[in-house]
mmCIF file of N, CA and C in Angstrom:
data_model
loop_
_atom_site.group_PDB
_atom_site.id
_atom_site.type_symbol
_atom_site.label_atom_id
_atom_site.label_comp_id
_atom_site.label_asym_id
_atom_site.label_seq_id
_atom_site.Cartn_x
_atom_site.Cartn_y
_atom_site.Cartn_z
ATOM 1 N N MET D 1 42.807 94.012 8.160
ATOM 2 C CA MET D 1 42.801 92.222 8.287
ATOM 3 C C MET D 1 41.420 91.404 7.613
ATOM 4 N N ILE D 2 40.539 92.161 7.015
ATOM 5 C CA ILE D 2 39.916 91.766 6.409
ATOM 6 C C ILE D 2 40.325 91.059 4.891
ATOM 7 N N TRP D 3 41.477 91.718 4.697
ATOM 8 C CA TRP D 3 41.872 91.513 3.196
ATOM 9 C C TRP D 3 42.263 90.937 3.387
ATOM 10 N N GLU D 4 43.442 90.448 4.187
ATOM 11 C CA GLU D 4 44.411 89.444 4.245
ATOM 12 C C GLU D 4 43.596 88.301 4.708
ATOM 13 N N ALA D 5 42.399 87.933 5.236
ATOM 14 C CA ALA D 5 41.470 86.757 5.255
ATOM 15 C C ALA D 5 40.743 86.627 4.205
ATOM 16 N N LEU D 6 40.935 87.633 3.773
ATOM 17 C CA LEU D 6 39.976 86.756 2.304
ATOM 18 C C LEU D 6 41.144 85.984 1.219
ATOM 19 N N GLY D 7 42.176 87.518 1.194
ATOM 20 C CA GLY D 7 43.228 87.198 0.344
ATOM 21 C C GLY D 7 44.159 85.958 0.407
ATOM 22 N N ALA D 8 44.693 85.201 1.656
ATOM 23 C CA ALA D 8 44.285 84.003 2.566
ATOM 24 C C ALA D 8 43.529 83.302 1.593
ATOM 25 N N ALA D 9 41.913 82.970 1.962
ATOM 26 C CA ALA D 9 41.023 81.602 1.886
ATOM 27 C C ALA D 9 41.626 81.814 0.091
ATOM 28 N N VAL D 10 41.802 82.946 -0.619
ATOM 29 C CA VAL D 10 41.291 82.792 -2.004
ATOM 30 C C VAL D 10 42.587 81.714 -2.297
ATOM 31 N N VAL D 11 44.107 82.373 -1.725
ATOM 32 C CA VAL D 11 45.047 81.969 -1.767
ATOM 33 C C VAL D 11 44.822 80.237 -1.402
ATOM 34 N N GLY D 12 44.684 79.662 -0.319
ATOM 35 C CA GLY D 12 44.160 78.513 -0.570
ATOM 36 C C GLY D 12 43.066 77.947 -1.367
ATOM 37 N N LEU D 13 42.442 78.177 -1.581
ATOM 38 C CA LEU D 13 41.228 77.524 -2.560
ATOM 39 C C LEU D 13 42.118 77.582 -3.614
ATOM 40 N N VAL D 14 42.671 78.177 -4.378
ATOM 41 C CA VAL D 14 43.881 78.716 -5.349
ATOM 42 C C VAL D 14 44.335 76.546 -5.391
ATOM 43 N N LEU D 15 45.755 77.163 -4.538
ATOM 44 C CA LEU D 15 46.114 75.888 -3.756
ATOM 45 C C LEU D 15 45.231 74.583 -3.597
ATOM 46 N N SER D 16 44.668 74.974 -3.146
ATOM 47 C CA SER D 16 43.490 73.617 -3.041
ATOM 48 C C SER D 16 43.079 73.255 -4.596
ATOM 49 N N PHE D 17 42.737 74.575 -5.310
ATOM 50 C CA PHE D 17 41.851 73.801 -6.901
ATOM 51 C C PHE D 17 43.176 73.344 -7.613
ATOM 52 N N THR D 18 43.828 73.853 -7.891
ATOM 53 C CA THR D 18 45.436 73.302 -8.795
ATOM 54 C C THR D 18 46.128 71.640 -7.915
ATOM 55 N N ALA D 19 45.450 71.238 -6.807
ATOM 56 C CA ALA D 19 46.581 70.157 -6.333
ATOM 57 C C ALA D 19 45.070 69.136 -6.888
ATOM 58 N N THR D 20 44.293 69.391 -6.695
ATOM 59 C CA THR D 20 43.251 68.251 -7.158
ATOM 60 C C THR D 20 43.421 68.311 -8.934
ATOM 61 N N ARG D 21 43.589 69.543 -9.391
ATOM 62 C CA ARG D 21 42.842 69.186 -10.938
ATOM 63 C C ARG D 21 44.844 68.445 -11.594
ATOM 64 N N ARG D 22 46.134 68.617 -10.563
ATOM 65 C CA ARG D 22 46.893 68.902 -11.455
ATOM 66 C C ARG D 22 46.988 67.049 -10.822
ATOM 67 N N LEU D 23 46.750 66.802 -9.662
ATOM 68 C CA LEU D 23 47.184 64.816 -8.539
ATOM 69 C C LEU D 23 45.429 64.323 -9.259
ATOM 70 N N PRO D 24 44.215 64.567 -9.581
ATOM 71 C CA PRO D 24 43.309 63.814 -9.528
ATOM 72 C C PRO D 24 43.211 62.383 -9.015
ATOM 73 N N GLU D 25 44.382 60.983 -8.644
ATOM 74 C CA GLU D 25 43.889 60.298 -8.607
ATOM 75 C C GLU D 25 44.776 60.454 -6.873
ATOM 76 N N ARG D 26 45.228 61.445 -7.074
ATOM 77 C CA ARG D 26 46.153 60.765 -6.068
ATOM 78 C C ARG D 26 45.512 62.100 -4.038
ATOM 79 N N PHE D 27 43.484 62.439 -5.080
ATOM 80 C CA PHE D 27 42.923 63.362 -3.930
ATOM 81 C C PHE D 27 41.479 62.059 -4.538
ATOM 82 N N PRO D 28 41.553 61.921 -3.614
ATOM 83 C CA PRO D 28 39.959 60.072 -4.461
ATOM 84 C C PRO D 28 39.103 61.659 -3.737
ATOM 85 N N VAL D 29 39.258 62.122 -2.445
ATOM 86 C CA VAL D 29 37.134 62.843 -2.242
ATOM 87 C C VAL D 29 38.149 64.439 -2.239
ATOM 88 N N ARG D 30 37.569 65.148 -3.922
ATOM 89 C CA ARG D 30 38.016 66.225 -3.861
ATOM 90 C C ARG D 30 37.275 67.456 -2.710
ATOM 91 N N SER D 31 36.489 67.094 -1.524
ATOM 92 C CA SER D 31 35.277 68.076 -1.326
ATOM 93 C C SER D 31 35.929 68.216 -0.423
ATOM 94 N N LEU D 32 36.772 66.909 0.429
ATOM 95 C CA LEU D 32 37.652 67.757 1.530
ATOM 96 C C LEU D 32 39.134 68.091 0.661
ATOM 97 N N ALA D 33 39.657 68.010 -0.089
ATOM 98 C CA ALA D 33 40.626 68.889 -0.132
ATOM 99 C C ALA D 33 40.219 69.963 -0.361
ATOM 100 N N LEU D 34 39.595 70.828 -0.880
ATOM 101 C CA LEU D 34 38.570 71.686 -1.426
ATOM 102 C C LEU D 34 38.722 72.135 -0.388
ATOM 103 N N ALA D 35 38.142 71.821 0.433
ATOM 104 C CA ALA D 35 37.470 72.482 1.904
ATOM 105 C C ALA D 35 39.017 72.495 3.282
ATOM 106 N N THR D 36 39.610 71.712 3.156
ATOM 107 C CA THR D 36 40.794 71.659 3.420
ATOM 108 C C THR D 36 42.037 73.658 3.266
ATOM 109 N N GLY D 37 41.552 73.642 1.908
ATOM 110 C CA GLY D 37 43.299 74.717 1.432
ATOM 111 C C GLY D 37 43.180 76.194 2.089
ATOM 112 N N PRO D 38 41.378 76.202 1.754
ATOM 113 C CA PRO D 38 41.373 77.489 2.821
ATOM 114 C C PRO D 38 41.117 78.000 4.442
ATOM 115 N N VAL D 39 40.675 76.169 4.899
ATOM 116 C CA VAL D 39 40.677 76.928 6.545
ATOM 117 C C VAL D 39 42.323 76.849 5.940
ATOM 118 N N ALA D 40 43.166 75.754 6.485
ATOM 119 C CA ALA D 40 44.496 76.116 6.371
ATOM 120 C C ALA D 40 44.960 77.296 6.090
ATOM 121 N N ALA D 41 44.428 77.475 4.571
ATOM 122 C CA ALA D 41 44.947 78.977 4.854
ATOM 123 C C ALA D 41 45.212 79.829 5.597
ATOM 124 N N LEU D 42 43.379 80.243 6.286
ATOM 125 C CA LEU D 42 42.354 81.476 7.637
ATOM 126 C C LEU D 42 44.232 80.451 8.714
ATOM 127 N N LEU D 43 44.099 79.424 8.815
ATOM 128 C CA LEU D 43 44.814 79.613 10.207
ATOM 129 C C LEU D 43 46.377 79.695 9.578
ATOM 130 N N GLY D 44 46.707 79.177 9.055
ATOM 131 C CA GLY D 44 48.011 79.924 8.954
ATOM 132 C C GLY D 44 48.159 81.111 9.039
ATOM 133 N N ALA D 45 47.489 82.248 8.035
ATOM 134 C CA ALA D 45 47.454 83.386 8.094
ATOM 135 C C ALA D 45 47.191 84.239 9.469
ATOM 136 N N LEU D 46 45.949 83.520 10.726
ATOM 137 C CA LEU D 46 46.106 83.904 11.777
ATOM 138 C C LEU D 46 46.792 83.897 12.990
ATOM 139 N N LEU D 47 47.589 82.235 12.211
ATOM 140 C CA LEU D 47 48.226 82.432 13.804
ATOM 141 C C LEU D 47 49.608 83.375 13.378
ATOM 142 N N THR D 48 49.997 83.302 11.558
ATOM 143 C CA THR D 48 51.384 84.465 11.835
ATOM 144 C C THR D 48 50.706 85.735 12.289
ATOM 145 N N ARG D 49 49.510 86.065 12.242
ATOM 146 C CA ARG D 49 49.577 87.665 11.965
ATOM 147 C C ARG D 49 49.468 87.540 13.914
ATOM 148 N N SER D 50 48.848 86.583 14.359
ATOM 149 C CA SER D 50 49.203 86.794 15.997
ATOM 150 C C SER D 50 49.893 86.381 15.987
ATOM 151 N N ILE D 51 51.551 85.938 15.698
ATOM 152 C CA ILE D 51 52.664 86.151 16.468
ATOM 153 C C ILE D 51 53.232 87.467 16.382
ATOM 154 N N LEU D 52 53.239 88.030 15.134
ATOM 155 C CA LEU D 52 53.926 89.269 13.984
ATOM 156 C C LEU D 52 53.074 90.692 14.515
ATOM 157 N N GLY D 53 51.844 90.183 14.324
ATOM 158 C CA GLY D 53 50.897 91.518 14.902
ATOM 159 C C GLY D 53 50.731 91.778 13.139
ATOM 160 N N PRO D 54 49.924 92.916 13.281
ATOM 161 C CA PRO D 54 49.201 93.652 12.229
ATOM 162 C C PRO D 54 50.703 94.228 11.689
ATOM 163 N N GLY D 55 50.184 94.401 9.984
ATOM 164 C CA GLY D 55 51.231 95.328 9.114
ATOM 165 C C GLY D 55 53.025 94.179 8.422
ATOM 166 N N HIS D 56 51.993 93.342 8.648
ATOM 167 C CA HIS D 56 53.346 91.926 7.390
ATOM 168 C C HIS D 56 52.574 91.301 6.410
ATOM 169 N N PRO D 57 51.476 92.092 5.468
ATOM 170 C CA PRO D 57 51.123 91.336 4.598
ATOM 171 C C PRO D 57 51.540 90.360 3.783
ATOM 172 N N VAL D 58 52.194 90.132 3.443
ATOM 173 C CA VAL D 58 53.731 89.846 3.007
ATOM 174 C C VAL D 58 53.787 88.474 3.552
ATOM 175 N N GLN D 59 54.731 88.121 4.810
ATOM 176 C CA GLN D 59 54.564 87.330 5.685
ATOM 177 C C GLN D 59 53.685 86.713 6.295
ATOM 178 N N THR D 60 52.522 86.743 5.778
ATOM 179 C CA THR D 60 50.962 86.436 6.251
ATOM 180 C C THR D 60 50.250 85.741 5.088
ATOM 181 N N LEU D 61 50.758 85.807 3.961
ATOM 182 C CA LEU D 61 50.363 85.392 3.115
ATOM 183 C C LEU D 61 51.153 84.111 2.790
ATOM 184 N N ALA D 62 52.628 84.430 2.652
ATOM 185 C CA ALA D 62 53.087 82.993 2.960
ATOM 186 C C ALA D 62 53.081 82.339 4.000
ATOM 187 N N ALA D 63 52.869 82.894 4.831
ATOM 188 C CA ALA D 63 52.405 81.423 6.108
ATOM 189 C C ALA D 63 51.594 80.787 5.504
ATOM 190 N N ALA D 64 50.706 81.762 5.132
ATOM 191 C CA ALA D 64 49.401 80.984 4.437
ATOM 192 C C ALA D 64 49.546 80.175 3.019
ATOM 193 N N VAL D 65 49.849 80.058 2.937
ATOM 194 C CA VAL D 65 50.754 78.955 1.384
ATOM 195 C C VAL D 65 51.139 77.990 2.200
ATOM 196 N N ALA D 66 52.023 78.005 3.425
ATOM 197 C CA ALA D 66 52.919 77.146 3.405
ATOM 198 C C ALA D 66 51.740 75.882 4.649
ATOM 199 N N VAL D 67 51.374 76.601 5.548
ATOM 200 C CA VAL D 67 50.318 76.370 6.145
ATOM 201 C C VAL D 67 49.029 75.544 5.530
ATOM 202 N N GLY D 68 48.571 76.304 4.520
ATOM 203 C CA GLY D 68 47.634 75.068 3.435
ATOM 204 C C GLY D 68 48.043 74.637 2.230
ATOM 205 N N ALA D 69 49.386 74.520 1.823
ATOM 206 C CA ALA D 69 49.924 73.257 1.548
ATOM 207 C C ALA D 69 50.563 72.014 2.574
ATOM 208 N N ALA D 70 50.717 72.389 3.439
ATOM 209 C CA ALA D 70 51.629 71.192 4.182
ATOM 210 C C ALA D 70 50.042 70.611 4.926
ATOM 211 N N LEU D 71 48.792 71.325 4.937
ATOM 212 C CA LEU D 71 47.630 70.457 5.394
ATOM 213 C C LEU D 71 47.370 69.336 4.638
ATOM 214 N N LEU D 72 47.418 69.309 3.179
ATOM 215 C CA LEU D 72 46.903 69.198 1.495
ATOM 216 C C LEU D 72 47.677 68.060 2.268
ATOM 217 N N SER D 73 48.962 68.166 1.495
ATOM 218 C CA SER D 73 50.236 67.784 1.946
ATOM 219 C C SER D 73 50.119 65.770 1.820
ATOM 220 N N VAL D 74 49.742 66.145 3.309
ATOM 221 C CA VAL D 74 48.573 64.947 4.673
ATOM 222 C C VAL D 74 47.273 64.714 3.518
ATOM 223 N N LEU D 75 46.605 64.449 2.267
ATOM 224 C CA LEU D 75 45.695 64.621 2.612
ATOM 225 C C LEU D 75 46.490 63.519 1.409
ATOM 226 N N ILE D 76 46.712 62.883 0.332
ATOM 227 C CA ILE D 76 47.291 63.074 -0.213
ATOM 228 C C ILE D 76 47.803 61.670 0.058
ATOM 229 N N ARG D 77 47.071 61.058 -1.169
ATOM 230 C CA ARG D 77 46.958 58.935 -0.607
ATOM 231 C C ARG D 77 48.349 59.076 -2.197
ATOM 232 N N PRO D 78 49.150 58.296 -1.366
ATOM 233 C CA PRO D 78 50.494 57.502 -1.628
ATOM 234 C C PRO D 78 49.935 56.596 -3.836
ATOM 235 N N ALA D 79 50.637 56.648 -3.966
ATOM 236 C CA ALA D 79 49.965 56.007 -6.099
ATOM 237 C C ALA D 79 50.171 54.809 -4.910
ATOM 238 N N ARG D 80 49.745 54.141 -6.521
ATOM 239 C CA ARG D 80 48.868 53.414 -6.437
ATOM 240 C C ARG D 80 50.619 51.475 -6.249
ATOM 241 N N GLY D 81 51.344 52.198 -7.284
ATOM 242 C CA GLY D 81 52.194 51.095 -7.447
ATOM 243 C C GLY D 81 53.677 51.466 -6.473
ATOM 244 N N ALA D 82 53.568 52.159 -5.430
ATOM 245 C CA ALA D 82 54.212 52.858 -4.896
ATOM 246 C C ALA D 82 54.225 52.065 -3.295
ATOM 247 N N LEU D 83 53.035 51.469 -3.413
ATOM 248 C CA LEU D 83 52.980 50.184 -1.647
ATOM 249 C C LEU D 83 53.926 48.861 -1.741
ATOM 250 N N ARG D 84 54.326 49.158 -0.473
ATOM 251 C CA ARG D 84 55.120 47.601 -0.920
ATOM 252 C C ARG D 84 55.061 46.805 0.081
ATOM 253 N N GLY D 85 55.202 45.379 0.022
ATOM 254 C CA GLY D 85 54.746 44.031 1.256
ATOM 255 C C GLY D 85 56.077 44.816 2.037
ATOM 256 N N SER D 86 56.312 43.203 2.906
ATOM 257 C CA SER D 86 56.616 44.140 4.334
ATOM 258 C C SER D 86 58.581 43.645 3.645
ATOM 259 N N ALA D 87 59.558 43.555 4.595
ATOM 260 C CA ALA D 87 60.719 43.429 3.958
ATOM 261 C C ALA D 87 60.832 41.693 4.179
ATOM 262 N N PRO D 88 61.258 40.900 2.752
ATOM 263 C CA PRO D 88 61.863 40.094 3.341
ATOM 264 C C PRO D 88 63.105 39.849 5.080
ATOM 265 N N ALA D 89 63.102 37.929 5.203
ATOM 266 C CA ALA D 89 63.733 37.889 6.763
ATOM 267 C C ALA D 89 64.591 37.791 6.380
#
């Protein structure tokens, strides 16, 4: 179990580090993104392990990646030019 948790934390850290390196302007608070990745991945791994039980490391890490990416996507700010005014009446 400790290896699954450690693996999920590393996967989440790598995911968040990659996201902040590729899109630095979309993540204004880099430390928040770097903290969210491992925590979200651990949450996904814990949830998967509690549902499936022990003995499913591949599914656990896949869920860690999915939940980590989903929660990191919540932190992404829209691009500067993407914001539009209200629709014409």
